[in-house]
Amino acid sequence: MTAISNKPPLLSVRDLVVEFPTRRGTLRALDQVSFDIAEGEVLGMVGESGAGKSLTGAAIIGLLEPPGRIAGGEVWLRGERIDNLSVEKMRRIRGRRIGMVFQDPLTSLNPLYTVAEQLIETIRTHIDVSEKEARKRAIALLDRVGIPAAARRIDDYPHHFSGGMRQRVVIALALSAEPELVIADEPTTALDVSGQAQIIDVLKDICAERGASVMLITHDMGVIAETADRVAVLYAGRMAEIGPVRDVVQAAEHPYTAGLMGAIPTLTQTADRLTQIPGSMPRLNAIPQGCAFNPRCPRVFDRCRAERPELIARASGRHVACWLYETETENV
Amino acid sequence: MSDALLSVSGLTRRFDVSKPLLNRVIEREDRQFLTAAADVAFEIRRGETFALVGESGSGKSTIAKMIVGLLEPSEGEIRFDGKGMDFASGSAMRALRRRFQMIFQDPFASLNPRWRVGDIIAEPIRTFGLLRGAAIGAEVGRLLDLVGLSASDAEKFPHEFSGGQRQRIAIARALSSKPEFIVCDEPTSALDVSVQAQILNLMRDLQDEFGLTYLLISHDLSVVRHMSNRIGVLYLGRLVEVAEAKRLFTEPQHPYTQMLLAAVPDLALSGRRRTPVTGEIPNPINPPPGCAFHPRCPHVMDHCRTDAPASHPTASGEAACHLLAPSRAAAQTAQD
């Protein structure tokens, strides 16, 4: 596989299962999802609404909304198992070792406190420094994420900032305790196109400087294509394909990924019609037997309807959950 | 000019955002106006898709609302099929309204949750008295079939459908009065990509079948690139550039268009380092004097700060920028 994977991964997720017990039976929202994030790597996580992208992020940092719960699998952070920690221990990891950036910058900041208060509180909660030192660090961070006149603006309230600037503050907040991993859940979805590029660049550069890994959750393949090292594609709570971003985007192997890529209009294409995948993603209470994608798959065959495919390792270091590639692997 | 289905000229809309009278007196402030659209002029040809793009607050939706008659312009004229739109006359507006329809962004908000789908689609037919009795039901079935749903769906309520299916219902409703012109305000931005592809393909098929003319409002440049023939770029309520779709993406003329295009993340993986857009869209209540884009423009010159640029013709349209003024362009060529 790739050179990065010789070192033990920073984050390792194994067979993660998340369930929601309801009156009409248990819904399995994530079904045996496994992936690794290497040190300093940017892993993109894509999929349509309801595929389980955000849920994966929430499960890793222990912020699943009840009644959702982890019903199986393990999450390891640098060799330490974190999915079964107590609430108190998890709280110390969250923020300190794993930072978070959410979609809506307005709701992730407290409107009643100044940016300075929020940043200093976060820094002092996790790192043992004086108030003065914390403020100095906070100003340096704001300056780094590109807030003009940071020393003056730090005492402003969140509503004084525009959407793009607010998201920069959120990034500063997520990075304030120097975490090893940043989980960014749709960090640019609420912003205009012109602002998206700025925020993605800031996030990517600052994480690279500090050696932090990033799990970037988004439905925007363009953002993934330009930012991520590897990309994981989720479908109906299951991993469909994971691999180096260039391979997956340009030569998708899973029929779902291929359909998804064809469905995205690009700035250079000339085709008159977009490829369309018939139907829509199944609801959680009606996931078909076998491969979850089989009713919509253009290359479906008998086995797909009966047995669920495992992730199959492919030559290029990617993994695909599709029976089409089973025989080829056996031959190799 | 003859093939223009819709043309607007000098279209301006101001919103009064003044504080209440007492505050104005005490704080000694004047009335304040927000200019959402300023002197916008363009025309849409019969059978084409014209797109308006721009950032939030650039006036896209305000212009769309004025065109369908939901908002009255402060100044300027809208001509539909050669006739000026008369906001004062209810009957004239009503006659026009049958001929244009609108598809909104949020299919969860644009369908009445207490009406059956059949009634939602039949409402324009009943309102305009196009059909009577049993013929209405048959027509609703035909429309549902046309947008890829089944006739039996007419009995259901909107909540029984997914986002993509609801947008299909909204399209069926828009088609029910047999319009010539449809304004689509961000029709797919609430949808997932695979569903977006289905809706965009459907819109194209319907356009081919019925010869529809679309005004597409979107902030997604790749959707716009895919769907439209010509594109207008808005900045702070001003139309800065109009060009043929393909040309706009290969040879953007206005510095703002160039900046916007450079900022879009794309699947092409060309390896280019995106040029991030610098700065942010200014407050529309106090737009910068001269060219509204000058504080962010990399090519800003002295007179950009004082004189508003006029529109100058380009290869496939026009752009409002001092750089493109004939005298200036000639000087540039001489220098090169």
XYZ file of C-alpha atoms in Angstrom:
668
model
C 0.000 0.000 0.000
C 1.074 3.617 0.248
C 4.091 4.856 2.121
C 1.979 6.580 4.763
C 0.408 3.359 5.942
C 3.696 1.943 7.225
C 3.264 4.018 10.358
C 0.376 3.086 12.634
C -2.640 5.181 11.717
C -3.661 8.142 13.870
C -7.278 7.115 13.858
C -8.535 3.650 13.185
C -12.219 2.822 12.913
C -13.107 -0.865 12.812
C -16.520 -2.319 11.934
C -18.340 0.626 13.470
C -22.078 0.020 13.884
C -24.470 2.762 14.987
C -28.056 1.902 15.757
C -31.190 3.825 16.593
C -33.709 1.795 18.570
C -37.230 2.853 17.613
C -40.672 1.562 18.427
C -40.799 -0.189 15.081
C -37.498 -1.940 15.480
C -33.855 -1.008 15.424
C -32.519 1.099 12.578
C -28.926 0.462 11.619
C -27.587 3.817 10.431
C -23.943 2.788 10.163
C -23.153 -0.774 9.276
C -19.608 -2.083 9.790
C -17.741 0.981 8.642
C -13.957 0.629 8.747
C -11.264 3.101 7.764
C -7.970 4.598 8.908
C -6.651 8.125 8.915
C -2.871 8.435 8.761
C -0.832 11.143 10.462
C -1.152 14.401 8.589
C -3.607 12.937 6.121
C -6.782 14.579 4.851
C -9.519 11.988 4.469
C -12.612 13.098 2.593
C -15.896 11.489 3.532
C -18.607 11.796 0.909
C -22.090 10.494 0.365
C -25.619 11.750 -0.063
C -27.873 12.991 2.733
C -28.583 10.135 5.096
C -25.597 8.048 4.012
C -24.087 8.367 7.494
C -21.249 10.832 6.941
C -22.008 13.140 9.850
C -22.993 10.198 12.016
C -19.536 8.702 11.527
C -17.972 11.938 12.732
C -20.354 12.186 15.682
C -19.711 8.565 16.693
C -15.939 9.086 16.668
C -16.067 12.083 18.995
C -18.771 10.567 21.174
C -21.472 13.073 20.329
C -24.186 10.737 19.063
C -27.631 12.109 19.821
C -29.581 9.635 21.945
C -31.225 7.241 21.271
C -28.438 6.653 18.749
C -25.697 4.440 20.134
C -22.585 2.597 19.065
C -23.737 -1.009 18.838
C -20.511 -2.538 17.664
C -17.008 -1.941 16.433
C -14.059 -0.022 17.799
C -12.491 3.410 17.436
C -8.779 3.749 18.157
C -6.923 7.047 18.476
C -3.158 6.576 18.330
C -3.379 3.067 19.756
C -5.859 3.964 22.475
C -9.428 2.729 22.311
C -11.811 5.691 22.662
C -15.276 4.396 21.814
C -15.873 2.931 25.293
C -14.464 5.765 27.411
C -16.458 7.390 30.182
C -18.197 10.682 29.430
C -15.619 12.554 31.515
C -12.597 10.972 29.786
C -14.161 11.515 26.357
C -14.723 15.165 27.211
C -10.981 15.558 27.745
C -10.218 14.044 24.351
C -12.820 16.122 22.586
C -11.379 19.540 21.869
C -7.928 18.625 23.182
C -7.044 15.797 20.821
C -9.899 15.927 18.332
C -11.126 19.350 17.201
C -14.412 19.938 15.473
C -15.705 22.358 12.839
C -19.422 22.220 12.154
C -21.466 23.375 9.211
C -23.182 26.398 10.642
C -20.721 28.873 12.134
C -23.505 30.814 13.807
C -24.729 27.966 15.965
C -21.283 26.688 16.912
C -20.361 29.975 18.587
C -22.054 31.251 21.711
C -23.695 34.576 20.810
C -23.470 35.884 24.397
C -19.683 35.687 24.735
C -17.006 37.558 22.840
C -14.707 35.612 20.586
C -11.887 36.281 23.056
C -13.819 34.744 25.953
C -14.650 31.641 23.952
C -11.136 31.126 22.634
C -9.414 31.799 25.959
C -11.799 29.499 27.807
C -11.149 26.702 25.344
C -7.393 27.146 25.446
C -7.253 27.262 29.252
C -9.556 24.270 29.617
C -7.134 22.096 27.714
C -3.729 23.688 28.145
C -2.238 24.966 31.375
C -1.404 28.574 30.532
C -2.085 31.952 32.077
C -4.949 34.118 30.885
C -2.480 36.534 29.314
C -0.652 33.782 27.456
C -3.965 32.288 26.305
C -5.041 35.649 24.910
C -1.744 35.991 23.088
C -2.218 32.551 21.561
C -5.806 33.337 20.639
C -4.776 36.508 18.789
C -2.015 34.641 16.960
C -4.536 31.983 15.923
C -7.094 34.490 14.661
C -4.338 36.195 12.753
C -3.303 32.873 11.254
C -6.814 32.011 10.057
C -6.909 35.350 8.273
C -8.943 37.677 10.446
C -7.764 41.216 9.785
C -6.830 43.304 12.849
C -7.123 40.234 15.068
C -5.897 42.025 18.196
C -8.806 44.446 17.991
C -11.495 42.141 16.643
C -10.949 39.445 19.243
C -13.153 41.403 21.652
C -16.077 41.446 19.191
C -19.121 39.224 19.501
C -19.828 36.536 16.892
C -22.585 38.599 15.275
C -20.037 41.267 14.367
C -18.435 38.842 11.949
C -19.646 37.806 8.498
C -20.333 34.145 7.719
C -16.905 33.480 6.254
C -15.120 35.278 9.096
C -17.215 33.393 11.647
C -16.194 30.087 10.124
C -12.575 31.213 10.460
C -13.204 31.862 14.142
C -14.675 28.355 14.449
C -11.562 26.909 12.816
C -9.387 28.884 15.237
C -11.498 27.515 18.077
C -11.164 23.944 16.833
C -7.404 24.294 16.587
C -6.890 26.245 19.801
C -5.905 23.191 21.870
C -3.618 21.886 19.124
C -5.555 18.694 18.384
C -4.120 15.772 16.440
C -7.275 15.321 14.398
C -9.821 17.834 13.140
C -13.251 16.614 12.114
C -14.783 19.175 9.763
C -18.447 18.481 9.041
C -19.570 20.409 5.942
C -17.392 23.405 6.877
C -18.195 25.344 3.705
C -21.766 24.376 2.936
C -23.251 27.497 4.530
C -20.866 29.800 2.659
C -20.801 31.373 -0.770
C -18.604 29.866 -3.480
C -16.094 32.667 -3.166
C -15.789 32.092 0.572
C -15.562 28.310 0.298
C -12.170 28.359 -1.356
C -10.752 30.655 1.306
C -11.997 28.521 4.189
C -10.826 25.247 2.659
C -7.381 26.721 2.039
C -7.110 28.027 5.584
C -8.208 24.702 7.043
C -5.861 22.702 4.879
C -2.812 24.932 5.344
C -3.142 25.352 9.079
C -3.608 21.628 9.641
C -0.611 20.864 7.440
C 1.523 23.325 9.434
C 0.585 21.705 12.715
C 0.650 18.151 11.428
C -2.990 17.623 12.298
C -4.993 15.084 10.305
C -8.351 16.104 8.909
C -11.542 14.164 8.387
C -13.443 16.334 5.916
C -17.121 15.478 5.661
C -18.880 17.040 2.692
C -21.224 16.310 -0.164
C -19.240 18.588 -2.458
C -16.957 16.403 -4.563
C -15.175 19.464 -5.912
C -13.976 20.371 -2.425
C -12.864 16.791 -1.805
C -11.068 16.537 -5.129
C -8.963 19.590 -4.345
C -8.370 18.992 -0.665
C -8.303 15.347 0.329
C -5.527 12.779 0.026
C -7.922 9.865 0.191
C -11.672 9.705 -0.092
C -14.228 7.371 1.456
C -17.627 6.974 -0.202
C -20.556 6.012 2.003
C -23.835 4.603 0.782
C -26.750 3.729 3.059
C -24.479 3.555 6.110
C -21.926 1.292 4.453
C -18.552 1.960 2.944
C -18.774 1.606 -0.835
C -15.269 2.589 -1.837
C -12.193 4.114 -0.235
C -8.939 5.053 -1.879
C -6.609 7.788 -3.157
C -8.688 10.734 -4.274
C -7.345 10.872 -7.826
C -8.155 7.194 -8.458
C -11.633 7.369 -7.004
C -12.617 10.595 -8.762
C -11.164 9.783 -12.160
C -11.638 6.014 -12.314
C -14.274 4.999 -9.823
C -14.676 1.251 -9.484
C -17.838 0.915 -7.423
C -20.865 1.457 -9.691
C -22.334 3.861 -7.125
C -19.208 6.022 -7.069
C -19.085 5.958 -10.852
C -22.730 7.059 -11.018
C -22.125 9.794 -8.462
C -19.173 11.201 -10.388
C -21.129 11.174 -13.631
C -23.990 13.000 -11.973
C -21.863 16.007 -11.045
C -21.752 18.765 -13.618
C -18.216 20.081 -14.028
C -16.811 23.271 -15.446
C -15.116 21.534 -18.362
C -17.486 18.808 -19.496
C -19.248 18.876 -22.810
C -21.847 16.128 -22.356
C -25.419 17.196 -22.937
C -26.929 14.994 -20.269
C -25.697 14.065 -16.836
C -25.479 10.414 -15.918
C -28.305 9.716 -13.574
C -28.678 6.970 -11.019
C -32.293 5.798 -11.101
C -34.258 5.901 -7.862
C -32.970 7.202 -4.567
C -31.072 5.903 -1.547
C -33.131 3.365 0.447
C -34.564 4.330 3.818
C -32.907 2.786 6.832
C -35.877 0.520 7.499
C -35.879 -0.813 3.953
C -32.267 -1.544 3.085
C -32.340 -4.298 0.488
C -30.801 -7.673 1.116
C -27.308 -8.262 -0.209
C -25.580 -5.168 -1.555
C -27.501 -2.052 -0.470
C -27.020 -0.547 -3.918
C -28.301 -3.535 -5.929
C -31.767 -2.182 -6.907
C -30.182 0.883 -8.529
C -27.034 -0.753 -9.880
C -26.625 -0.977 -13.665
C -24.294 -3.984 -13.333
C -26.247 -6.005 -10.785
C -26.152 -9.814 -10.889
C -27.634 -12.601 -8.782
C -25.021 -12.661 -6.079
C -25.533 -8.939 -5.333
C -29.140 -9.634 -4.305
C -28.226 -12.429 -1.930
C -24.909 -11.638 -0.277
C -23.466 -8.423 1.036
C -20.015 -7.668 -0.434
C -17.089 -7.020 1.914
C -14.498 -4.350 1.200
C -12.142 -5.953 -1.303
C -8.544 -4.708 -1.497
C -7.535 -3.602 -4.973
C -4.128 -3.108 -6.533
C -3.972 0.690 -6.273
C -4.406 0.712 -2.499
C -8.090 1.246 -2.680
C -10.880 -0.876 -1.294
C -14.194 -1.517 -3.010
C -17.275 -3.251 -1.628
C -18.556 -4.790 -4.838
C -18.849 -8.355 -6.107
C -17.646 -7.288 -9.553
C -14.101 -7.250 -8.262
C -14.133 -10.479 -6.303
C -13.121 -12.817 -9.130
C -10.361 -10.524 -10.308
C -8.773 -10.567 -6.885
C -8.849 -14.331 -6.780
C -7.008 -14.491 -10.081
C -4.271 -12.115 -8.923
C -33.886 41.921 -30.742
C -36.887 40.315 -32.406
C -36.399 36.912 -30.801
C -36.323 38.278 -27.243
C -39.082 36.753 -25.125
C -38.244 38.836 -22.102
C -36.236 41.980 -21.869
C -35.516 44.160 -18.885
C -33.966 47.596 -18.938
C -32.883 49.927 -16.187
C -34.355 47.536 -13.641
C -33.798 48.925 -10.150
C -35.205 47.912 -6.804
C -34.598 49.732 -3.573
C -35.713 48.511 -0.177
C -36.352 50.988 2.594
C -34.287 49.806 5.556
C -34.594 53.020 7.577
C -34.944 52.959 11.305
C -38.324 54.023 12.709
C -39.112 57.727 12.502
C -38.482 58.439 16.192
C -35.025 56.841 16.066
C -34.180 58.822 12.967
C -35.152 62.073 14.642
C -33.268 61.324 17.850
C -30.180 59.888 16.188
C -30.271 62.496 13.401
C -30.051 59.883 10.691
C -31.449 59.996 7.196
C -33.594 57.363 5.622
C -31.538 54.424 4.413
C -32.116 52.411 1.276
C -30.701 49.104 0.220
C -30.329 48.872 -3.527
C -30.838 45.196 -4.329
C -30.790 45.669 -8.074
C -29.300 48.671 -9.827
C -29.940 49.515 -13.464
C -29.990 45.908 -14.636
C -30.568 45.290 -18.331
C -30.603 42.025 -20.254
C -32.804 40.053 -22.570
C -33.746 36.421 -22.739
C -34.294 34.866 -26.133
C -37.104 32.475 -26.877
C -36.158 28.891 -26.140
C -32.869 29.594 -24.402
C -31.732 29.171 -20.816
C -30.417 32.376 -19.362
C -28.686 32.110 -16.013
C -27.996 34.683 -13.351
C -25.104 33.909 -11.007
C -23.623 35.759 -8.097
C -22.895 35.515 -4.399
C -25.539 35.811 -1.692
C -26.874 39.318 -1.632
C -26.018 40.046 -5.238
C -29.673 40.508 -6.150
C -30.386 37.285 -8.070
C -33.629 36.453 -6.336
C -34.818 40.065 -6.226
C -34.556 40.240 -10.001
C -36.358 36.903 -10.368
C -39.193 38.102 -8.146
C -39.605 41.284 -10.140
C -39.722 39.338 -13.378
C -42.514 37.040 -12.205
C -44.380 40.003 -10.767
C -43.991 39.223 -7.075
C -42.124 42.467 -6.454
C -42.646 45.800 -8.107
C -39.523 47.446 -9.541
C -38.597 50.879 -8.190
C -37.527 51.912 -11.666
C -37.095 50.337 -15.042
C -39.149 48.251 -17.369
C -39.815 44.580 -17.917
C -41.137 43.603 -21.343
C -42.557 40.150 -21.899
C -43.154 39.106 -25.493
C -43.072 42.724 -26.611
C -45.536 44.025 -24.041
C -44.514 46.060 -21.012
C -45.450 44.557 -17.664
C -48.058 46.765 -16.008
C -48.008 46.197 -12.271
C -50.930 48.559 -11.769
C -53.383 46.524 -13.804
C -54.555 43.355 -12.081
C -56.189 41.829 -15.144
C -53.185 42.440 -17.387
C -50.870 40.853 -14.829
C -53.212 37.903 -14.495
C -53.196 37.279 -18.222
C -49.409 37.434 -18.233
C -49.017 35.219 -15.192
C -50.409 32.201 -16.986
C -47.533 32.461 -19.415
C -44.760 32.395 -16.863
C -44.270 30.221 -13.826
C -41.718 29.795 -11.118
C -39.923 26.864 -9.468
C -38.580 27.634 -6.021
C -35.556 26.446 -4.128
C -37.062 24.610 -1.200
C -39.523 21.899 -2.212
C -40.371 21.427 1.467
C -41.699 24.980 1.741
C -43.178 25.553 -1.699
C -45.895 22.871 -1.549
C -48.892 23.322 0.749
C -48.634 20.403 3.220
C -52.423 20.237 3.687
C -53.281 19.870 0.025
C -53.166 16.683 -1.971
C -50.621 16.649 -4.781
C -53.426 16.502 -7.356
C -54.965 19.719 -6.009
C -51.591 21.456 -5.895
C -50.994 20.680 -9.559
C -54.576 21.449 -10.577
C -54.675 24.852 -8.908
C -53.225 26.838 -11.819
C -55.548 24.953 -14.211
C -58.577 25.901 -12.116
C -57.404 29.458 -11.465
C -56.951 30.211 -15.122
C -60.031 28.193 -16.101
C -58.090 26.136 -18.620
C -60.069 22.906 -18.179
C -63.248 21.747 -16.431
C -64.530 18.683 -14.630
C -62.977 15.301 -15.239
C -60.530 16.699 -17.769
C -58.608 18.301 -14.886
C -57.922 14.935 -13.249
C -56.737 13.472 -16.536
C -54.441 16.430 -17.116
C -52.962 16.112 -13.608
C -52.269 12.427 -14.294
C -50.586 13.303 -17.563
C -48.406 15.955 -15.894
C -47.360 13.597 -13.104
C -46.454 11.031 -15.706
C -44.467 13.647 -17.603
C -42.248 14.458 -14.618
C -41.596 10.803 -13.813
C -44.191 10.195 -11.100
C -47.319 8.082 -11.430
C -50.890 9.303 -11.842
C -51.884 7.599 -8.595
C -49.563 9.948 -6.697
C -52.204 12.683 -7.087
C -54.014 11.288 -4.041
C -50.986 11.605 -1.767
C -49.788 14.501 0.376
C -46.420 16.242 -0.126
C -44.883 14.750 3.029
C -45.039 11.303 1.455
C -42.408 12.305 -1.096
C -38.644 12.810 -0.983
C -37.007 16.127 -1.825
C -36.365 15.183 -5.445
C -39.921 13.921 -5.941
C -41.294 17.113 -4.416
C -39.280 19.160 -6.846
C -40.846 17.055 -9.628
C -44.269 17.972 -8.238
C -43.269 21.645 -8.238
C -42.244 21.281 -11.887
C -45.552 19.589 -12.754
C -47.404 22.478 -11.105
C -45.325 24.996 -13.023
C -46.134 23.220 -16.300
C -49.865 22.909 -15.638
C -50.775 26.362 -16.960
C -48.824 25.643 -20.152
C -46.331 28.467 -19.643
C -43.710 29.609 -22.124
C -41.286 30.923 -19.564
C -40.198 29.417 -16.241
C -38.100 31.135 -13.618
C -36.106 28.526 -11.688
C -34.720 29.960 -8.455
C -31.993 27.580 -7.217
C -34.065 24.548 -8.309
C -31.554 21.944 -7.159
C -29.557 23.515 -4.362
C -31.573 21.669 -1.699
C -30.999 18.312 -3.412
C -28.271 15.682 -3.389
C -26.068 15.394 -6.466
C -27.588 12.208 -7.857
C -31.095 13.654 -7.479
C -29.873 16.976 -8.841
C -28.772 15.169 -12.011
C -32.260 13.664 -12.386
C -33.960 17.056 -12.013
C -31.556 18.867 -14.349
C -32.029 16.192 -17.008
C -35.803 16.411 -16.587
C -35.702 20.201 -16.980
C -33.735 19.817 -20.190
C -36.079 17.189 -21.597
C -39.101 19.374 -20.871
C -37.407 22.339 -22.486
C -36.817 20.337 -25.667
C -40.343 18.982 -25.673
C -42.245 22.209 -25.029
C -39.793 24.814 -26.255
C -39.643 26.407 -22.813
C -37.517 29.403 -21.969
C -35.767 29.303 -18.607
C -34.335 31.924 -16.338
C -32.058 29.922 -14.050
C -30.871 31.450 -10.803
C -28.034 29.613 -9.139
C -24.865 30.080 -7.187
C -23.504 26.749 -8.441
C -21.345 27.602 -11.422
C -21.063 24.042 -12.684
C -24.858 23.658 -12.760
C -25.089 26.954 -14.611
C -22.389 25.894 -17.036
C -24.249 22.666 -17.720
C -27.704 24.144 -18.186
C -27.485 27.559 -19.776
C -26.883 29.164 -23.138
C -26.050 32.572 -21.794
C -25.035 33.778 -18.363
C -25.283 37.074 -16.531
C -22.948 37.681 -13.594
C -24.271 39.875 -10.803
C -22.268 41.738 -8.220
C -23.959 43.899 -5.575
C -27.100 44.205 -7.668
C -25.210 45.248 -10.777
C -24.869 43.135 -13.869
C -21.112 43.084 -14.455
C -20.919 40.685 -17.366
C -23.166 38.863 -19.828
C -21.704 36.232 -22.120
C -22.385 32.947 -23.854
C -21.995 30.137 -21.353
C -18.975 28.440 -22.947
C -17.232 31.725 -23.588
C -17.765 32.947 -20.041
C -15.895 29.972 -18.673
C -13.039 30.037 -21.156
C -12.609 33.805 -21.564
C -14.080 35.662 -18.600
C -13.732 39.380 -19.253
C -14.680 41.107 -16.033
C -12.159 40.806 -13.155
C -14.971 39.713 -10.836
C -15.985 36.877 -13.159
C -12.347 35.820 -13.381
C -12.078 35.815 -9.618
C -15.296 33.874 -9.155
C -14.327 31.208 -11.694
C -10.892 30.790 -10.186
C -12.436 30.134 -6.798
C -14.676 27.216 -7.730
C -13.479 23.833 -6.559
C -13.802 21.462 -9.475
C -13.619 17.751 -10.077
C -11.235 18.157 -12.974
C -8.182 17.810 -10.694
C -6.186 20.037 -12.944
C -3.742 20.502 -10.119
C -4.151 24.254 -10.308
C -3.816 26.112 -7.077
C -7.039 28.014 -6.695
C -6.703 31.761 -6.513
C -8.781 32.519 -3.471
C -11.155 35.407 -3.762
C -9.888 38.246 -1.638
C -12.187 40.247 0.581
C -15.920 39.952 0.881
C -18.975 41.404 -0.779
C -19.438 44.936 0.686
C -22.485 46.182 2.523
C -25.139 46.942 -0.116
C -26.501 49.845 1.932
C -23.303 51.793 1.334
C -21.820 50.326 -1.822
C -18.398 51.628 -2.816
C -18.511 54.636 -5.177
C -17.488 54.215 -8.797
C -17.219 50.569 -9.766
C -18.752 48.557 -6.902
C -16.043 45.921 -7.285
C -13.055 48.254 -6.999
C -12.054 47.449 -3.369
C -11.491 43.801 -4.335
C -10.290 44.274 -7.883
C -6.682 43.317 -8.678
C -6.601 45.705 -11.659
C -8.094 48.728 -9.913
C -7.245 52.110 -11.469
C -7.840 55.634 -10.174
C -11.016 56.336 -12.083
C -12.565 53.016 -10.957
C -12.946 54.622 -7.541
C -14.959 57.535 -8.876
C -16.677 56.632 -12.156
C -19.150 53.803 -12.543
C -18.109 51.826 -15.634
C -20.393 51.608 -18.650
C -21.110 48.334 -20.408
C -18.711 47.550 -23.208
C -19.272 44.892 -25.864
C -17.158 41.735 -25.629
C -16.746 38.760 -27.948
C -20.081 37.207 -27.003
C -21.825 39.726 -24.786
C -20.907 42.691 -22.695
C -19.062 43.586 -19.515
C -19.067 46.654 -17.304
C -15.422 47.415 -16.647
C -13.150 50.379 -17.378
C -10.473 47.949 -18.570
C -12.641 47.096 -21.541
C -13.331 50.679 -22.611
C -12.384 51.011 -26.308
C -9.750 53.726 -25.720
C -8.219 51.769 -22.878
C -8.236 48.492 -24.815
C -6.525 50.204 -27.728
C -3.860 51.611 -25.421
C -3.344 48.163 -23.956
C -2.845 46.625 -27.393
C -0.392 49.361 -28.323
C 1.613 48.662 -25.182
C 1.775 44.955 -25.894
